[in-house]
Amino acid sequence: MEPFALKNALENVRNTTPLVHCITNYVTVNDCANALLASGGSPIMSDEPADVADITAICGGLVLNIGTLNARSIEAMHVAGARAAELGHAIVLDPVGAGASALRTDTAGELLDELPVRVVRGNMSEVKALAGASAATRGVDVNPDDVVTEENLAASAAFARDLAARSGAVVAVTGAIDIVADADRAFAIRNGSPLMGHITGAGCMLTCVCAAFAVANPQALLESQVAAVAGMGLAGQQAAGRMGGMDGNGSFRTYLLDALYRLNGDALEAGAKVEELA
Amino acid sequence: MEPFALKNALENVRNTTPLVHCITNYVTVNDCANALLASGGSPIMSDEPADVADITAICGGLVLNIGTLNARSIEAMHVAGARAAELGHAIVLDPVGAGASALRTDTAGELLDELPVRVVRGNMSEVKALAGASAATRGVDVNPDDVVTEENLAASAAFARDLAARSGAVVAVTGAIDIVADADRAFAIRNGSPLMGHITGAGCMLTCVCAAFAVANPQALLESQVAAVAGMGLAGQQAAGRMGGMDGNGSFRTYLLDALYRLNGDALEAGAKVEELA
Amino acid sequence: MEPFALKNALENVRNTTPLVHCITNYVTVNDCANALLASGGSPIMSDEPADVADITAICGGLVLNIGTLNARSIEAMHVAGARAAELGHAIVLDPVGAGASALRTDTAGELLDELPVRVVRGNMSEVKALAGASAATRGVDVNPDDVVTEENLAASAAFARDLAARSGAVVAVTGAIDIVADADRAFAIRNGSPLMGHITGAGCMLTCVCAAFAVANPQALLESQVAAVAGMGLAGQQAAGRMGGMDGNGSFRTYLLDALYRLNGDALEAGAKVEELA
């Protein structure tokens, strides 16, 4: 991947202010909205079935995050998804907690089967559950057995490519090492900070940012997702570097949004640690 | 408007701790609660129809914000609104996203028709949609064609006065220039910072603060709303002035609450940029 | 209580990362999740009846916070509570606003009657309402008549012990002076800062932290709750000490999470102001 693609991907978001309809959990929704704004997009939230078709129609992208799913929001996801599909919008699925409950696993699977999902973003446990692989999920955190390491990187990338091939979506598996893959190519991204696991919502925020990047870069979807993942990781590194002696996860959360807000194309190119896997 | 009114309006909030029942969206609800506390009020949230009549009865004000409306919360708005009306409470309507969906436009219109709404607070696109004027709303942001400018200020103020006359509510239209009007008088307020558009919730927070000011200043409703709008704008300016080289919208959000918390009557008088329009 | 118990209680949380399923209000849920992470636990939120039995099964604790209860979440509390009871999980009840509405008072009472609640955490007005004592609740804040003072401390502790005896739960009543009691013993805790009442969610966050401490310290439940309450209070003091001249409740909220994140066993022992009451 040429470095310019990452820079372009970010600048395309900043220059077009993509509107993203988010049906997402109420735990991290405020951070999701602010992360979208920080990256250059614009958020709209709605999860009422009677509202979502209109709302999604004025947007360019749709995030389906099942973090606090309920009967109403599941219905809303199907209604909004169908409308977004008709309109050719970028649909991004975040299977939060898939594998942790039957309802989550089933809902995520149905959405993936039913809709032309353009990007799946989750941790390896969630993505494995979504793929129907047997995976014991530790709630909303990755199962230790599923952590992507240098040792299992090739196998993990092959898994992501396989799910991408089967689903037609770009698959972004995030963790200590991130993987972004479509059916043909896979990239490892080694940005980020362990502190991102000490706040709630780093994954949910990234999912929304992925949607903004997908909307703004329709001709370079895979590259745009690499840019989004590397960008969020770089923001995490910068936030970690800013931590002072009295700071904890409260400040880190603020710094993460700040760093995402201040990220520019040149910094992204210079800081992104992206490797194309064989 | 005499300067003392602004100071008095704030001090009346601080001295009486008005309780405000908020039926509001889950995106910005935490910031709404903290903004109410920062301004001197006290928040209570409840959106279950079986709960809201009791809850609203112990309050002095009621915020109806349709940002993430659903069938249950719409019903709760009607139930709470009816009870608040019986009790003579200050009802404040925020028509978030009116014009963006039929459900939002209709719900906001029905609430305005049905209830003795004392204050409407929105951006110009939302307020136009509420007024039944044709307006294309860009999600939760103002449509560029609807932005209040020096050029269209007189016409915008006339529009706000007209809606105030028809509805009986004070109308607060916020944007680059804010307008606060009742049927007879209109004020332009030139406080605020463009950074307020880079966080989610500046408008929602203001709506809740407007409610606290309305409750605490029943004899000077129009003036109290000018004070609330100028006060939030001044807080935005102070927050913007505090931004350092690594700060972004994460820090700005924190600074905005901080500035609102530290705002006092003298600073409000000194900093408010209020002009009565002819 | 020997000081080491407080230190051990915190270290047990940090060393075991207890998973806590939270059915909690959407106002403060993000802060609850980050407070759990700061204290060393791990949060999962779910309030859909069809989801909660699976989710609670993979956790060790369950928080039932009725702050924005609705028909669906009430049902979810009963379903999750029944499953958690079967599994012997630590159930913690936060009767937010009990006394302020019939639905809240009744729901909290039913949950306490029906489930083997291990900890109740609330302010005195809420806890009195829960106990069926006549109490006028001022929304989600304590009624001035119910404030625990040095003068009524013995009577307040007797009340807490009595409710503990009747319910089988440890009762944590928090305010200017905190009380933690079981049927036999009661402790007064004099940590904390008045600034904790100027943000939303200090109580809700503490409730979640109490759950993490309960899960991690099954052999020393009472002591663990003293540690949780003293720890949050100490974090509040440290956050207050960090406040600068431009800081308000926005920064205080961040500093509170930061201080909780940085709290260690030695600091807790050194700073906790715990007195066993006769």
Short mmCIF file of N, CA and C in Angstrom, two decimals, chain C residues 14 33 87 151 168 188 249 260:
data_model
loop_
_atom_site.label_atom_id
_atom_site.label_comp_id
_atom_site.label_asym_id
_atom_site.label_seq_id
_atom_site.Cartn_x
_atom_site.Cartn_y
_atom_site.Cartn_z
N ARG C 14 -7.81 -6.10 41.55
CA ARG C 14 -6.80 -5.89 40.50
C ARG C 14 -6.24 -7.20 39.97
N ALA C 33 -18.76 2.21 33.40
CA ALA C 33 -17.86 1.28 32.73
C ALA C 33 -16.41 1.68 32.96
N LEU C 87 -26.57 -18.93 40.21
CA LEU C 87 -25.14 -19.14 40.04
C LEU C 87 -24.33 -18.63 41.24
N GLU C 151 -24.32 13.97 64.50
CA GLU C 151 -25.35 13.92 65.53
C GLU C 151 -26.24 12.68 65.38
N GLY C 168 -30.43 -9.29 54.64
CA GLY C 168 -29.29 -10.16 54.40
C GLY C 168 -28.18 -9.51 53.59
N ALA C 188 -18.24 3.79 59.99
CA ALA C 188 -18.37 5.13 59.41
C ALA C 188 -17.11 5.41 58.61
N ASN C 249 -16.65 20.98 37.14
CA ASN C 249 -17.08 19.59 37.30
C ASN C 249 -16.70 18.71 36.11
N LEU C 260 -9.05 6.97 40.78
CA LEU C 260 -9.46 5.60 41.04
C LEU C 260 -8.53 4.63 40.31
#
